[in-house]
Amino acid sequence: MNANNDLSFHHCMPLKEWSLLIYNREKAQIQQTLEDEQSSDSEIGVRFQIEKTLRQRCVWAIAHIAQKLVNFLAQREDDVMYDSVPTNLQPNDISMENFVVRFKLNDVKSLEPGPHSAAEVIERFSQDEISEILDNGVVSFSSPVGGQRGRINSHERLESVYFRRLGELFFNLFLPPFARNAPVPSDGVDNEQNDHEQPDDEEKPGADKGRRKYTPGGANKLVKLSTFGVLDNLQEHFLPTSICRLVADLMEEGLHAHDSFQTLQDVQLELNQITENTNRLICEENSCKNINFRDDLTFGRSNEISTLLNAIVASQVQSRLFLNSVILIGGEPGSGKSHLLQNMQEPLSRNGWLCLKCKFDILSRNLSSSTVFSAFDEFFQSLSRMRSTSEGAEALQELVLLIEHQIPAAGIATLSQVIPSFRSLFPDVFRRVVPNDDGDEEIEEDEGIMLLQHSIDHSEEDSIPADTIKHRLHYFFERLIHAISSPERPVLLFLDDLQWADNASLDLISSFVMKSHFNVMEDENMHPHCFVVAGTYRSNEVDDDHLLLAHIRDFMSADTVRLTHINVSGVDGEGTKAMISYALQLPIRLTRELSEIVHAKTLGNPLFIKEFLNSLQAEGLMYYSQKEKRWLWDIESISTRPVDDDVAAIMTRKVLRMPPDVLYALTVAACFGRRVDENILKVLCSSDQFGGVIEILQRVETDGIIQRQGTYFVFAHDLVHQAVYDLIDVDEVGELHYNIGVQLVKDISPSNFPTGKESFVAIDQINKASSSVYFTDLSFRNHLATLNLKAGERLIETAESSSALVYLQHGIRHLGRDGWEENYELCLKLYESACQACYLNGFVNRVVFYAEEIDKHTTDFMRRVKAVWILIQTLGSSGKPEMAIEKAFSALRELGEEFPEGVTEADIFSTLSSTKALLSTYTIEMILNAPKLRDERKQWAIKIMDNISPFLFQINPVYLPIFGCRTVHISLSHGFCRDSWFGFLSYAHSVVSILADIDEGYRWAKIAGFIIDRFNAKSLLPRFKCVINGGVNFWKEPLQSTASALTESSKEAIAIGDVEYVMYGSSLSCVQNLLCGNKLSTLEKDIAVTVSGMVRMNQAYFLFSQLSLQKAVYTLTGIKNDPFEIKFASMKNETDVISAFSATRPFLVQGVYFNIIFTAVLFRRFDEVSEVAEKYLSFGQQKSRLQDLFLVFFQGLAAFHMFRHQGRDAKWLRIGESSMRQLQLWAGHSTWNFDNKFFLLEAESHFSKGEYDHAEMKYLSAIKSARTHRFLHEEGLSLELLSSFYEACEREDDQRNHLSRAIQCYKEWGALGLLNDSRFAGLV
């Protein structure tokens, strides 16, 4: 603001008086604070603190007015000033007397315009009013004094005399009022004389006083850049070093070019730096002894911070659209990636964010997904510790209630296995009172968890597949995120060093951010969450084959993820200058030359800069001068000092300077990774070899190598840990790990394997001793192999399959080549578990390898049946169902269950009829009270038939009735098991679809559900609901009801982790929602998320038919995207799918054909309907799916149309009449689903025969029935066909009216693409 040109600034005060006003204001405010705190300035130490605070506050306020003064001088733009004084400023004009501060007054007590004294203002105004005056003051010239004044170009090089006069002004301005009469220290210049008349080459008296010249040399040639006279006077009054240096250097001549002021802009920048860094440059916190890089500041990262902030802020908006945000920050080690995110957490927390953090470790990768869960565990632990405060207790209770609302008790129990703090947060879930022989008592927590899971989830825990456990855990993790996050309370999960995360960890995060457990499973009224994943990774360690890069590609292509990628390189030169200036507490002007050298040597890597300066201090090239009160350095030696290749080399040299005992303690700690729990070290230190390690680590906490965080010792940086670990000789590292491990595992019992992380840490140490020289004792090797087996089994139970595989492979290694001969049982268990872990990880070839190894060493099929079963599951889920079916039939033969190679219709009818006759002799009571199946071979046979049936359904469905009947016979002859339900339901489905006995099939389907209830096998209910609603219930129950039940079954399936039936149920749900006329907009979203989930979960089995369905919906809604082009390079369209799978996947191809037919019907391309229907029926005319029934309806419509428009061929009339009779039969079982379709075919039949009165009546009946039973699209179709009928009858008004009503139905349905068809031109 230019007060000279603003006439509202009527009042002014001399600069000297203004500084008195500042001093008075600050002193009054401090005194008021003391009175409020009831302190006395006579108390010991209080007066000193008052004076110190007063000085700091006055300096800060005066520095601001000094800024305004320099700005006034540097930014003059007009030739005519306030008092019409022309340009050409003279040196003598720069003095205290020639400047005033102008200010506004709006109060009634306003002074008369003109100059005023501080005393006058103090007398008239309150402290608040004085503060307001001080805040709005601007600097200006007073009336003309001496020579002419004018504009100074801030970018011009000024004569040193101008700077000296400015320095003298600042000298008087910053001195306390009681010291103002002290003369400015003389440098030999006569103040009365015009300074610039002195010869330039004449050395001023006293200029060299106390100064050491710049001369070549080493560290002993440190340069002193000050005038002791000025510094001494200012420092006597305890002014901060930054101000002392500013004033002294303004008054000084002969400064080195890099340190002298060149322009007024230099002075501006320095004053700005002083006022913006109050704590460092005015309060002088940590002002000496150690170079101090504060962790809470970031330099030279304004662009990166802006991008990061924008992504975080945008996430709160995107969350309402159910989009997830992923922020990835890549860069080389030491570039400040983690620092960037860490500094965001505090301001985010202040704004309501919940910030969670975890860090992956290169030496702890076996449990990296536990690392993710540990972030949540530490978060909930911190909340538990806040219970003592009312605010903390209230916040905790709110989250607990939200979690209980979103997650059932079984889910809380599941999560407690990976988030132990849940046990204290939900005591009612984990403490149950159960009766025993002595009466009622409270059971232990672990026992309560197991009891709870058994009572809620299922009756046989070991029967739940491990992949189900994994997906169930992922699902409840998602529910947890939904519970604790919202746009009003966002959650940021900070994942550090993602390059060391394993696939299980990345899958866990991806399962949520990519919404693999999609919208169709979410409650409609679920609030939007706001969950941001922000991760860092070393870009130099992530190549094209790295796991992380594959997930990044998935994020980039996902519709549910907004990915922000930030690349962090070295900071620029200005960032380096700011960083070094802050660390040394010196203005940038004084560190500029040093900064340029350091930047060139470190390329701006922040950690490199920090450690390079520390190394300079350690080598004596930089030190803190108590006399100068600043850091000094030997610039010449630093400039010629060789630079290390990278920061790791600096770290290594830093560590090597440590004493031998410290170095040993550090290497022991480094064996555990970047951090180690003190509780583990206490166990270790109980031995003589490792005694004293904790004490030594505690002693060196302040040396910048290792530090304490809670109960952990943590290395200051990954590179510090790497430097320490790499110092261990390669021949000794294995022995050190072995010795540590032996000490830690000696008290671990395989029969009572502990649940805590300490057990895994101990086993890890042994496993890292890779050389066989340490494992010569057979009993110890067996002990280690058993521990690894227990660790692997425990991790499979908690969905850590990739980590489990590592332990199982170590267990196999410990047994050695002779493991099968020396310990057959243990070796078999290890190979079986390894086979299972590979299946869970999708390692198909390795599953085959382990299964073949078991087969090679096992002659008894029952000893290898589990591995065979895993192999069948692996082949089926990995897109090789033919191989899975072949292996299953082979296994069934081994179990004594033979099946013919070819099955005829006669075989099927015969088997179904004999089974029907057998069951007619059984009542429901007999079924439910039948004995349990004890024959293990029969149990495995039923299990294999159950698990292979979904693949048979798609590839060779003729075997399904045979499998169902075989299961029924085994159950009736040998006993029932929990898997018997599927045989009875398969039999029921076959009775309906093949024997056409709908009532009988429907009855036995319900009995199958009773079998599940008998075994309390609640985990099977989602499968049961999926199959019964997808294959049986629609014959009797409203289609809208079965569609809704399928959606619910998918929710329940994902809740227990049954991915296969999640996909199957959601796929059927989408089909039924389309066929019952639910809104296309909702269906389009459901299909999109379902497809995304299928891709994410590698469920290619259902994917192609779902993509075809998606294309049909896109066509109807008018969306131009082609889902095949988006998802696949090899399958460009439906024709490619049909060509690829016609020989192997008949049901898949029929599904694609049906979607084409459905679209063609609505676009009234009935010739296409007839043509594609023939191709559909070429694969068989079964009635096993809902699509088969609708095909009959569509084929009838097409036939009647073809009869009327293509020569009235009697063939078409026969087809239409046949379809009509079928619909009439089905309508007898479900008027809801089939009445309107039967009426519409009747109407078309009458129309085709010229029976117009009957036709009109049936059209109206079809419309009414469709509306009543909520088939919106079929109401529209019926109205449109009636419109065509009226057109043929030349009833134009009725034709337009009913076509308009049809259009309204299509609009309401959401078929905007359909309405773009030419037949609606001009009507929409």
mmCIF file of C-alpha atoms in Angstrom, residues 809-1006:
data_model
loop_
_atom_site.group_PDB
_atom_site.id
_atom_site.type_symbol
_atom_site.label_atom_id
_atom_site.label_comp_id
_atom_site.label_asym_id
_atom_site.label_seq_id
_atom_site.Cartn_x
_atom_site.Cartn_y
_atom_site.Cartn_z
ATOM 1 C CA GLN A 809 9.219 -73.740 2.283
ATOM 2 C CA HIS A 810 11.716 -73.146 5.099
ATOM 3 C CA GLY A 811 10.199 -76.082 6.965
ATOM 4 C CA ILE A 812 10.713 -78.304 3.924
ATOM 5 C CA ARG A 813 14.290 -77.036 3.617
ATOM 6 C CA HIS A 814 15.039 -77.829 7.271
ATOM 7 C CA LEU A 815 13.965 -81.457 6.713
ATOM 8 C CA GLY A 816 16.336 -81.752 3.778
ATOM 9 C CA ARG A 817 16.432 -84.311 0.974
ATOM 10 C CA ASP A 818 15.796 -87.235 3.283
ATOM 11 C CA GLY A 819 12.733 -85.666 4.872
ATOM 12 C CA TRP A 820 10.266 -88.198 3.439
ATOM 13 C CA GLU A 821 12.285 -91.095 4.878
ATOM 14 C CA GLU A 822 13.213 -89.499 8.211
ATOM 15 C CA ASN A 823 9.870 -87.857 9.101
ATOM 16 C CA TYR A 824 7.163 -88.872 6.658
ATOM 17 C CA GLU A 825 4.192 -87.434 8.564
ATOM 18 C CA LEU A 826 5.779 -84.023 9.078
ATOM 19 C CA CYS A 827 6.943 -83.884 5.461
ATOM 20 C CA LEU A 828 3.452 -84.759 4.202
ATOM 21 C CA LYS A 829 1.859 -82.016 6.299
ATOM 22 C CA LEU A 830 4.388 -79.453 5.064
ATOM 23 C CA TYR A 831 3.835 -80.356 1.408
ATOM 24 C CA GLU A 832 0.046 -80.378 1.807
ATOM 25 C CA SER A 833 0.074 -76.977 3.475
ATOM 26 C CA ALA A 834 2.507 -75.625 0.870
ATOM 27 C CA CYS A 835 0.163 -76.918 -1.841
ATOM 28 C CA GLN A 836 -2.723 -75.100 -0.167
ATOM 29 C CA ALA A 837 -0.729 -71.867 0.222
ATOM 30 C CA CYS A 838 0.230 -71.948 -3.469
ATOM 31 C CA TYR A 839 -3.438 -72.415 -4.410
ATOM 32 C CA LEU A 840 -4.395 -69.393 -2.318
ATOM 33 C CA ASN A 841 -1.672 -67.363 -4.018
ATOM 34 C CA GLY A 842 -2.683 -68.504 -7.500
ATOM 35 C CA PHE A 843 0.638 -70.286 -8.141
ATOM 36 C CA VAL A 844 -0.776 -72.995 -10.400
ATOM 37 C CA ASN A 845 2.534 -74.563 -11.460
ATOM 38 C CA ARG A 846 3.741 -74.774 -7.892
ATOM 39 C CA VAL A 847 0.493 -76.420 -6.784
ATOM 40 C CA VAL A 848 1.131 -79.032 -9.462
ATOM 41 C CA PHE A 849 4.724 -79.432 -8.254
ATOM 42 C CA TYR A 850 3.823 -80.013 -4.599
ATOM 43 C CA ALA A 851 0.898 -82.290 -5.523
ATOM 44 C CA GLU A 852 3.202 -84.380 -7.727
ATOM 45 C CA GLU A 853 5.788 -84.615 -4.956
ATOM 46 C CA ILE A 854 3.118 -85.932 -2.592
ATOM 47 C CA ASP A 855 1.899 -88.350 -5.260
ATOM 48 C CA LYS A 856 5.469 -89.546 -5.843
ATOM 49 C CA HIS A 857 6.027 -90.413 -2.185
ATOM 50 C CA THR A 858 2.540 -91.678 -1.291
ATOM 51 C CA THR A 859 0.937 -94.919 -2.452
ATOM 52 C CA ASP A 860 -2.213 -94.644 -0.342
ATOM 53 C CA PHE A 861 -4.665 -92.359 -2.168
ATOM 54 C CA MET A 862 -6.315 -91.280 1.096
ATOM 55 C CA ARG A 863 -2.974 -89.824 2.220
ATOM 56 C CA ARG A 864 -2.849 -87.594 -0.875
ATOM 57 C CA VAL A 865 -6.528 -86.893 -1.467
ATOM 58 C CA LYS A 866 -6.304 -83.459 0.140
ATOM 59 C CA ALA A 867 -3.544 -82.408 -2.271
ATOM 60 C CA VAL A 868 -5.560 -83.775 -5.190
ATOM 61 C CA TRP A 869 -8.595 -81.819 -4.025
ATOM 62 C CA ILE A 870 -6.519 -78.620 -3.846
ATOM 63 C CA LEU A 871 -5.183 -79.309 -7.334
ATOM 64 C CA ILE A 872 -8.747 -79.704 -8.674
ATOM 65 C CA GLN A 873 -9.750 -76.384 -7.097
ATOM 66 C CA THR A 874 -6.650 -74.685 -8.503
ATOM 67 C CA LEU A 875 -7.206 -75.904 -12.051
ATOM 68 C CA GLY A 876 -10.877 -74.962 -11.965
ATOM 69 C CA SER A 877 -10.409 -71.444 -10.625
ATOM 70 C CA SER A 878 -7.447 -70.681 -12.895
ATOM 71 C CA GLY A 879 -9.398 -71.059 -16.135
ATOM 72 C CA LYS A 880 -8.637 -74.758 -16.734
ATOM 73 C CA PRO A 881 -11.976 -76.384 -15.887
ATOM 74 C CA GLU A 882 -11.523 -79.217 -18.387
ATOM 75 C CA MET A 883 -8.351 -80.327 -16.612
ATOM 76 C CA ALA A 884 -10.076 -79.929 -13.250
ATOM 77 C CA ILE A 885 -12.964 -82.165 -14.394
ATOM 78 C CA GLU A 886 -10.574 -84.794 -15.727
ATOM 79 C CA LYS A 887 -8.633 -84.831 -12.453
ATOM 80 C CA ALA A 888 -11.891 -84.997 -10.462
ATOM 81 C CA PHE A 889 -13.173 -88.056 -12.357
ATOM 82 C CA SER A 890 -9.815 -89.732 -11.808
ATOM 83 C CA ALA A 891 -9.985 -89.010 -8.082
ATOM 84 C CA LEU A 892 -13.560 -90.297 -7.887
ATOM 85 C CA ARG A 893 -12.456 -93.571 -9.477
ATOM 86 C CA GLU A 894 -9.743 -93.866 -6.828
ATOM 87 C CA LEU A 895 -12.466 -93.376 -4.213
ATOM 88 C CA GLY A 896 -14.600 -96.112 -5.714
ATOM 89 C CA GLU A 897 -17.103 -93.921 -7.574
ATOM 90 C CA GLU A 898 -17.182 -94.908 -11.242
ATOM 91 C CA PHE A 899 -19.036 -92.906 -13.873
ATOM 92 C CA PRO A 900 -19.666 -93.761 -17.528
ATOM 93 C CA GLU A 901 -17.627 -91.824 -20.080
ATOM 94 C CA GLY A 902 -20.715 -90.922 -22.058
ATOM 95 C CA VAL A 903 -24.124 -90.139 -20.570
ATOM 96 C CA THR A 904 -27.258 -90.469 -22.674
ATOM 97 C CA GLU A 905 -30.703 -88.979 -22.093
ATOM 98 C CA ALA A 906 -31.906 -92.465 -21.278
ATOM 99 C CA ASP A 907 -29.216 -92.789 -18.584
ATOM 100 C CA ILE A 908 -30.307 -89.485 -17.059
ATOM 101 C CA PHE A 909 -34.022 -90.355 -17.078
ATOM 102 C CA SER A 910 -33.329 -93.782 -15.660
ATOM 103 C CA THR A 911 -31.119 -92.440 -12.857
ATOM 104 C CA LEU A 912 -33.563 -89.661 -11.945
ATOM 105 C CA SER A 913 -36.551 -92.037 -11.997
ATOM 106 C CA SER A 914 -34.864 -94.607 -9.762
ATOM 107 C CA THR A 915 -33.773 -91.908 -7.342
ATOM 108 C CA LYS A 916 -37.266 -90.452 -7.301
ATOM 109 C CA ALA A 917 -38.678 -93.876 -6.507
ATOM 110 C CA LEU A 918 -36.135 -94.363 -3.703
ATOM 111 C CA LEU A 919 -36.871 -90.986 -2.135
ATOM 112 C CA SER A 920 -40.589 -91.624 -2.229
ATOM 113 C CA THR A 921 -40.012 -94.075 0.619
ATOM 114 C CA TYR A 922 -38.396 -91.393 2.828
ATOM 115 C CA THR A 923 -40.072 -88.731 4.887
ATOM 116 C CA ILE A 924 -38.489 -85.424 5.895
ATOM 117 C CA GLU A 925 -38.161 -86.749 9.443
ATOM 118 C CA MET A 926 -36.235 -89.786 8.213
ATOM 119 C CA ILE A 927 -33.884 -87.566 6.210
ATOM 120 C CA LEU A 928 -33.181 -85.226 9.105
ATOM 121 C CA ASN A 929 -32.668 -88.071 11.585
ATOM 122 C CA ALA A 930 -30.514 -90.249 9.343
ATOM 123 C CA PRO A 931 -27.031 -91.170 10.651
ATOM 124 C CA LYS A 932 -23.992 -89.047 9.886
ATOM 125 C CA LEU A 933 -21.542 -90.139 7.218
ATOM 126 C CA ARG A 934 -18.425 -91.687 8.812
ATOM 127 C CA ASP A 935 -16.782 -93.218 5.754
ATOM 128 C CA GLU A 936 -13.925 -90.858 4.891
ATOM 129 C CA ARG A 937 -13.750 -92.068 1.282
ATOM 130 C CA LYS A 938 -17.440 -91.283 0.754
ATOM 131 C CA GLN A 939 -17.006 -87.888 2.433
ATOM 132 C CA TRP A 940 -14.257 -86.974 -0.023
ATOM 133 C CA ALA A 941 -16.284 -88.281 -2.954
ATOM 134 C CA ILE A 942 -19.235 -86.020 -2.072
ATOM 135 C CA LYS A 943 -16.893 -83.073 -1.485
ATOM 136 C CA ILE A 944 -15.253 -83.480 -4.897
ATOM 137 C CA MET A 945 -18.593 -83.867 -6.691
ATOM 138 C CA ASP A 946 -19.873 -80.765 -4.898
ATOM 139 C CA ASN A 947 -16.861 -78.660 -5.836
ATOM 140 C CA ILE A 948 -16.645 -79.751 -9.465
ATOM 141 C CA SER A 949 -20.350 -79.239 -10.185
ATOM 142 C CA PRO A 950 -20.132 -75.500 -11.083
ATOM 143 C CA PHE A 951 -17.577 -76.338 -13.786
ATOM 144 C CA LEU A 952 -19.662 -79.237 -15.080
ATOM 145 C CA PHE A 953 -22.651 -76.914 -15.266
ATOM 146 C CA GLN A 954 -20.830 -74.824 -17.858
ATOM 147 C CA ILE A 955 -18.941 -77.521 -19.765
ATOM 148 C CA ASN A 956 -20.689 -80.868 -19.466
ATOM 149 C CA PRO A 957 -24.000 -80.361 -17.639
ATOM 150 C CA VAL A 958 -25.316 -83.846 -18.429
ATOM 151 C CA TYR A 959 -23.321 -85.168 -15.475
ATOM 152 C CA LEU A 960 -25.027 -82.904 -12.930
ATOM 153 C CA PRO A 961 -28.151 -85.104 -12.543
ATOM 154 C CA ILE A 962 -25.852 -88.131 -12.235
ATOM 155 C CA PHE A 963 -23.713 -86.424 -9.540
ATOM 156 C CA GLY A 964 -26.804 -85.254 -7.668
ATOM 157 C CA CYS A 965 -28.370 -88.695 -7.658
ATOM 158 C CA ARG A 966 -25.070 -90.359 -6.663
ATOM 159 C CA THR A 967 -24.790 -88.005 -3.668
ATOM 160 C CA VAL A 968 -28.382 -88.815 -2.678
ATOM 161 C CA HIS A 969 -27.697 -92.569 -2.846
ATOM 162 C CA ILE A 970 -24.459 -92.302 -0.829
ATOM 163 C CA SER A 971 -26.192 -90.204 1.827
ATOM 164 C CA LEU A 972 -29.140 -92.595 2.132
ATOM 165 C CA SER A 973 -26.884 -95.665 2.203
ATOM 166 C CA HIS A 974 -23.889 -94.493 4.268
ATOM 167 C CA GLY A 975 -25.053 -91.404 6.113
ATOM 168 C CA PHE A 976 -25.357 -87.660 5.668
ATOM 169 C CA CYS A 977 -22.627 -85.026 5.776
ATOM 170 C CA ARG A 978 -22.685 -81.244 5.534
ATOM 171 C CA ASP A 979 -22.104 -81.434 1.755
ATOM 172 C CA SER A 980 -25.075 -83.739 1.144
ATOM 173 C CA TRP A 981 -27.309 -80.707 0.598
ATOM 174 C CA PHE A 982 -25.796 -80.032 -2.801
ATOM 175 C CA GLY A 983 -26.668 -83.510 -4.107
ATOM 176 C CA PHE A 984 -30.269 -83.109 -3.022
ATOM 177 C CA LEU A 985 -30.499 -79.639 -4.540
ATOM 178 C CA SER A 986 -28.932 -80.860 -7.810
ATOM 179 C CA TYR A 987 -31.468 -83.694 -7.857
ATOM 180 C CA ALA A 988 -34.292 -81.171 -7.224
ATOM 181 C CA HIS A 989 -33.087 -78.950 -10.050
ATOM 182 C CA SER A 990 -32.942 -81.926 -12.421
ATOM 183 C CA VAL A 991 -36.444 -83.058 -11.468
ATOM 184 C CA VAL A 992 -37.739 -79.604 -12.414
ATOM 185 C CA SER A 993 -35.755 -79.059 -15.602
ATOM 186 C CA ILE A 994 -35.661 -82.619 -16.970
ATOM 187 C CA LEU A 995 -38.633 -84.485 -15.513
ATOM 188 C CA ALA A 996 -40.702 -81.273 -15.572
ATOM 189 C CA ASP A 997 -42.071 -82.110 -12.115
ATOM 190 C CA ILE A 998 -41.922 -78.596 -10.738
ATOM 191 C CA ASP A 999 -43.737 -79.206 -7.456
ATOM 192 C CA GLU A 1000 -41.649 -82.281 -6.600
ATOM 193 C CA GLY A 1001 -38.396 -80.529 -7.431
ATOM 194 C CA TYR A 1002 -39.389 -77.432 -5.466
ATOM 195 C CA ARG A 1003 -40.157 -79.629 -2.410
ATOM 196 C CA TRP A 1004 -36.796 -81.399 -2.449
ATOM 197 C CA ALA A 1005 -34.988 -78.105 -2.924
ATOM 198 C CA LYS A 1006 -36.485 -76.933 0.360
#
